[in-house]
Amino acid sequence: MEIFMWWLDLDLASKEWLRENLRATELPLPVLQGIAEAGGPRPDAVSGVLTDADWDFIETQSEFVD
């Protein structure tokens, strides 16, 4: 599922963590749970949940005024 379809439903704490830790190879459990609850990908592992395109979106398209 494309990130723009679930980003708005993601909790603010997870959004802030993702913005502050761009392109992290591993995501903490609360962030993984937040992504899954918002309708994003459900991880099989702690890494590889977000694609390069997802990170590009977080870096360039997401607004800090959520």
PDB file of C-alpha atoms in Angstrom:
ATOM      1  CA  MET A   1       0.000   0.000   0.000  1.00  0.00           C
ATOM      2  CA  GLU A   2       1.277   3.446  -0.891  1.00  0.00           C
ATOM      3  CA  ILE A   3       2.432   5.586   2.034  1.00  0.00           C
ATOM      4  CA  PHE A   4       0.142   8.501   1.192  1.00  0.00           C
ATOM      5  CA  MET A   5      -2.835   6.206   1.835  1.00  0.00           C
ATOM      6  CA  TRP A   6      -1.911   5.603   5.484  1.00  0.00           C
ATOM      7  CA  TRP A   7       0.388   8.487   6.447  1.00  0.00           C
ATOM      8  CA  LEU A   8      -2.431  10.766   7.630  1.00  0.00           C
ATOM      9  CA  ASP A   9      -3.659   8.054  10.019  1.00  0.00           C
ATOM     10  CA  LEU A  10      -0.220   7.488  11.542  1.00  0.00           C
ATOM     11  CA  ASP A  11       0.203   8.764  15.099  1.00  0.00           C
ATOM     12  CA  LEU A  12       2.245  11.930  15.570  1.00  0.00           C
ATOM     13  CA  ALA A  13       4.961  10.289  17.688  1.00  0.00           C
ATOM     14  CA  SER A  14       5.692   7.770  14.926  1.00  0.00           C
ATOM     15  CA  LYS A  15       5.755  10.507  12.271  1.00  0.00           C
ATOM     16  CA  GLU A  16       8.227  12.516  14.329  1.00  0.00           C
ATOM     17  CA  TRP A  17      10.463   9.489  14.874  1.00  0.00           C
ATOM     18  CA  LEU A  18      10.496   8.708  11.161  1.00  0.00           C
ATOM     19  CA  ARG A  19      11.330  12.310  10.247  1.00  0.00           C
ATOM     20  CA  GLU A  20      14.128  12.468  12.819  1.00  0.00           C
ATOM     21  CA  ASN A  21      15.569   9.086  11.799  1.00  0.00           C
ATOM     22  CA  LEU A  22      15.331   9.226   8.018  1.00  0.00           C
ATOM     23  CA  ARG A  23      16.248   6.011   6.255  1.00  0.00           C
ATOM     24  CA  ALA A  24      16.793   4.085   9.489  1.00  0.00           C
ATOM     25  CA  THR A  25      17.496   0.433   8.788  1.00  0.00           C
ATOM     26  CA  GLU A  26      15.493  -0.723  11.810  1.00  0.00           C
ATOM     27  CA  LEU A  27      12.336   0.778  13.269  1.00  0.00           C
ATOM     28  CA  PRO A  28      11.365   0.540  16.941  1.00  0.00           C
ATOM     29  CA  LEU A  29       8.385  -1.592  17.853  1.00  0.00           C
ATOM     30  CA  PRO A  30       6.045   1.349  18.678  1.00  0.00           C
ATOM     31  CA  VAL A  31       6.679   2.839  15.220  1.00  0.00           C
ATOM     32  CA  LEU A  32       6.101  -0.526  13.523  1.00  0.00           C
ATOM     33  CA  GLN A  33       2.844  -0.926  15.437  1.00  0.00           C
ATOM     34  CA  GLY A  34       1.790   2.613  14.549  1.00  0.00           C
ATOM     35  CA  ILE A  35       2.399   1.972  10.852  1.00  0.00           C
ATOM     36  CA  ALA A  36       0.427  -1.280  10.957  1.00  0.00           C
ATOM     37  CA  GLU A  37      -2.457   0.327  12.876  1.00  0.00           C
ATOM     38  CA  ALA A  38      -2.593   3.200  10.362  1.00  0.00           C
ATOM     39  CA  GLY A  39      -3.031   0.688   7.543  1.00  0.00           C
ATOM     40  CA  GLY A  40       0.564   0.534   6.371  1.00  0.00           C
ATOM     41  CA  PRO A  41       2.664  -2.560   5.749  1.00  0.00           C
ATOM     42  CA  ARG A  42       2.744  -5.168   8.470  1.00  0.00           C
ATOM     43  CA  PRO A  43       6.338  -6.151   9.101  1.00  0.00           C
ATOM     44  CA  ASP A  44       7.736  -9.647   9.087  1.00  0.00           C
ATOM     45  CA  ALA A  45      10.929  -8.240  10.599  1.00  0.00           C
ATOM     46  CA  VAL A  46      12.082  -5.001  12.180  1.00  0.00           C
ATOM     47  CA  SER A  47      13.819  -3.909   8.991  1.00  0.00           C
ATOM     48  CA  GLY A  48      12.661  -3.475   5.424  1.00  0.00           C
ATOM     49  CA  VAL A  49       9.193  -2.148   6.254  1.00  0.00           C
ATOM     50  CA  LEU A  50       9.539   1.078   4.286  1.00  0.00           C
ATOM     51  CA  THR A  51      10.708   1.353   0.686  1.00  0.00           C
ATOM     52  CA  ASP A  52      13.025   3.994  -0.730  1.00  0.00           C
ATOM     53  CA  ALA A  53       9.949   5.695  -2.185  1.00  0.00           C
ATOM     54  CA  ASP A  54       8.365   5.756   1.284  1.00  0.00           C
ATOM     55  CA  TRP A  55      11.469   7.409   2.730  1.00  0.00           C
ATOM     56  CA  ASP A  56      11.490   9.921  -0.131  1.00  0.00           C
ATOM     57  CA  PHE A  57       7.881  10.793   0.719  1.00  0.00           C
ATOM     58  CA  ILE A  58       8.697  11.229   4.406  1.00  0.00           C
ATOM     59  CA  GLU A  59      11.673  13.428   3.564  1.00  0.00           C
ATOM     60  CA  THR A  60      10.119  15.636   0.899  1.00  0.00           C
ATOM     61  CA  GLN A  61       6.341  15.461   0.922  1.00  0.00           C
ATOM     62  CA  SER A  62       5.180  14.994   4.484  1.00  0.00           C
ATOM     63  CA  GLU A  63       4.276  18.173   6.298  1.00  0.00           C
ATOM     64  CA  PHE A  64       5.499  18.930   9.780  1.00  0.00           C
ATOM     65  CA  VAL A  65       2.128  20.424  10.698  1.00  0.00           C
ATOM     66  CA  ASP A  66       0.155  17.213  11.145  1.00  0.00           C
TER      67      ASP A  66
END
